[in-house]
C-alpha cells in the first residue's frame, strides 16, 4: 500500500491501541439469533474452530438459561484448552453458582456478570432504584470473585444509561473486583462519535478504570455495530466482543471478521493488533453457516460471495494489472482460496486430499473416505467439480445431525395439468417405509410424504435454493427453516437435482427436530 497521506481533519487515536482482545460470543449472543441454536456437538465443533482462529475469549453460553446450555458450557470448559472460557450470569446468586459449576473444568475461566442500568430497564424490567442496582451488581461481583479472579461486568443498555450513573456503577464494581468492564450498546442505539466519547468519559470518570480492561459489545440495529466498536477502540477500549458473520439478537452483533480486518487493514489509524489467524476467518464463517443453515448475504464484507468478485470490465482490468487498484485486502489473507482448481472424475484420492487441505480443512482418514465417495458420485454427474462443490461436500459432512431417518428413494410426478405427487421411501434402523402424497407442487408433495412417514409435522417458514457453482449441471443447495412449537430450525440439503436437494433439506430438519425433542439440543432463552 502507498504511504498514507496525512489527513488534517482526522483526529489522532487517543493512543496506539496495541493488542486488542477478541472476545467471541457466537455461542452465546450469536445463538440468541432465531434459527441459530446449536446442539452440544455443534457448539464443540464451533469452539474448536474458534480456537484455531485464535480468539482470546470464548463465551460458551449462559448456563442458567437451560440444561442444554449448561451442558454445552461444561463440555467446552472440559474440552477446549488454551482459551479463556466464559459463561454469562445475571447479577443473581443462582446464575453465578450455575455459571461457576459449568466453568469448573476450564483451565482459564471467566464469569461474565451483567445488570441493566438504563432508566427504562430499571423501571420496567428490574423495577429497582439506582442504589439497588449498584448493590446487586457489587454483591454479584463479590460472589463471582470467590470462583475466579477473572470477572467481567456489563451494565446492560449502557449506551442509554445516564453517564454519571454508569460511572458510579462501574467504580463500585471495580472496587468489588471486576477486572473487565464491558460497555454494551444493547439495542444498537449509539453512533460512533457518541460511543467513542462515552468511552473517553468513562476513562476520565470511573475510579480505578486504569486497572481494568475496557471492553465493548455492540449490536447492529442501525448497522453501526462494527463502526461503534472501532470508535471505542480509538477511544481506549481494548477488548471487542463480536460474533462470526455478525450473527446475534435481532440485527446481530459486531462481526468478528469485519472488526479484525478493519484493524488489520487500517493499522495506520488504529495502531492495533489482534491474535486472530486471519486465514481461518473464511473457513470458520462457512462452518458456522453450514452448522446453522444461515448463509451470509452475497455482498457481506470480508466473507460474502461477492466480497472479492470484480464484475465491471474496468475493475477486472485494473485488478489484473495490479490487484491494489480495487482490492484493499487479499482473499487469501482471510482464507478464501486463491485458485479455483477444477477436479473431475479422473482426479485421484491424492488430488482430492490436496485440494481439501488447500481449502483449509483438516479431516480424518475416515471423513476423507466418505467425502471422496461423495466427490466421485458428484463427478459422475458433473464434468467439473469446483472448490465450492468440495466445500459443500465437506460442510454437509460436518453437519452431524443424528440421522434417525435416511432417504432411500424419492420420485415425483408433476406437470401443468396434473396433480403433483411424490412417493418417498425412508429408512429407519434398517427398516424401510414408503408413502405417497399430493401437494401444491412436487416439493410440497415430498414434504407431505415425509410428514406421513415420520409422523413429524413441521411448519415450513423459509425455503431458499442456491446454485453452488455456475452452469446447468451445478449442484443445488436448499436451505429450509421450519417451526417446531415456536422454535426455528434450519437445515440444508445438497444434490445436482434440486427436487432431491429439497427433500434432503426437509428430512435433515425432521432429524434435527427429533434430536431436539429427544433432548439432545436445547436453545438459550433470553435473560
Ligand atoms: O447486549 C447485551 O447487553 C448483552 C449483555 C448480556 C452483555 O448481550
Ligand atoms: Zn448482546
Coordinates of C-alpha atoms in Angstrom, one line a residue, residues 13-15 195-200 203 214 229-238:
X13 CA -6.2 7.9 18.1
X14 CA -6.1 8.8 21.7
X15 CA -3.1 6.4 22.0
X195 CA -20.0 5.9 21.6
X196 CA -16.3 6.9 21.4
X197 CA -17.0 9.9 23.6
X198 CA -18.7 7.7 26.1
X199 CA -15.6 5.5 26.4
X200 CA -13.5 8.7 26.8
X203 CA -11.9 6.7 31.3
X214 CA -12.4 -1.7 28.8
X229 CA -16.7 -0.9 18.2
X230 CA -13.9 0.7 16.2
X231 CA -14.7 4.2 17.5
X232 CA -14.4 2.7 21.0
X233 CA -11.0 1.2 20.2
X234 CA -9.8 4.6 19.2
X235 CA -11.1 6.0 22.4
X236 CA -9.3 3.3 24.6
X237 CA -11.3 0.1 24.5
X238 CA -9.0 -2.9 24.5

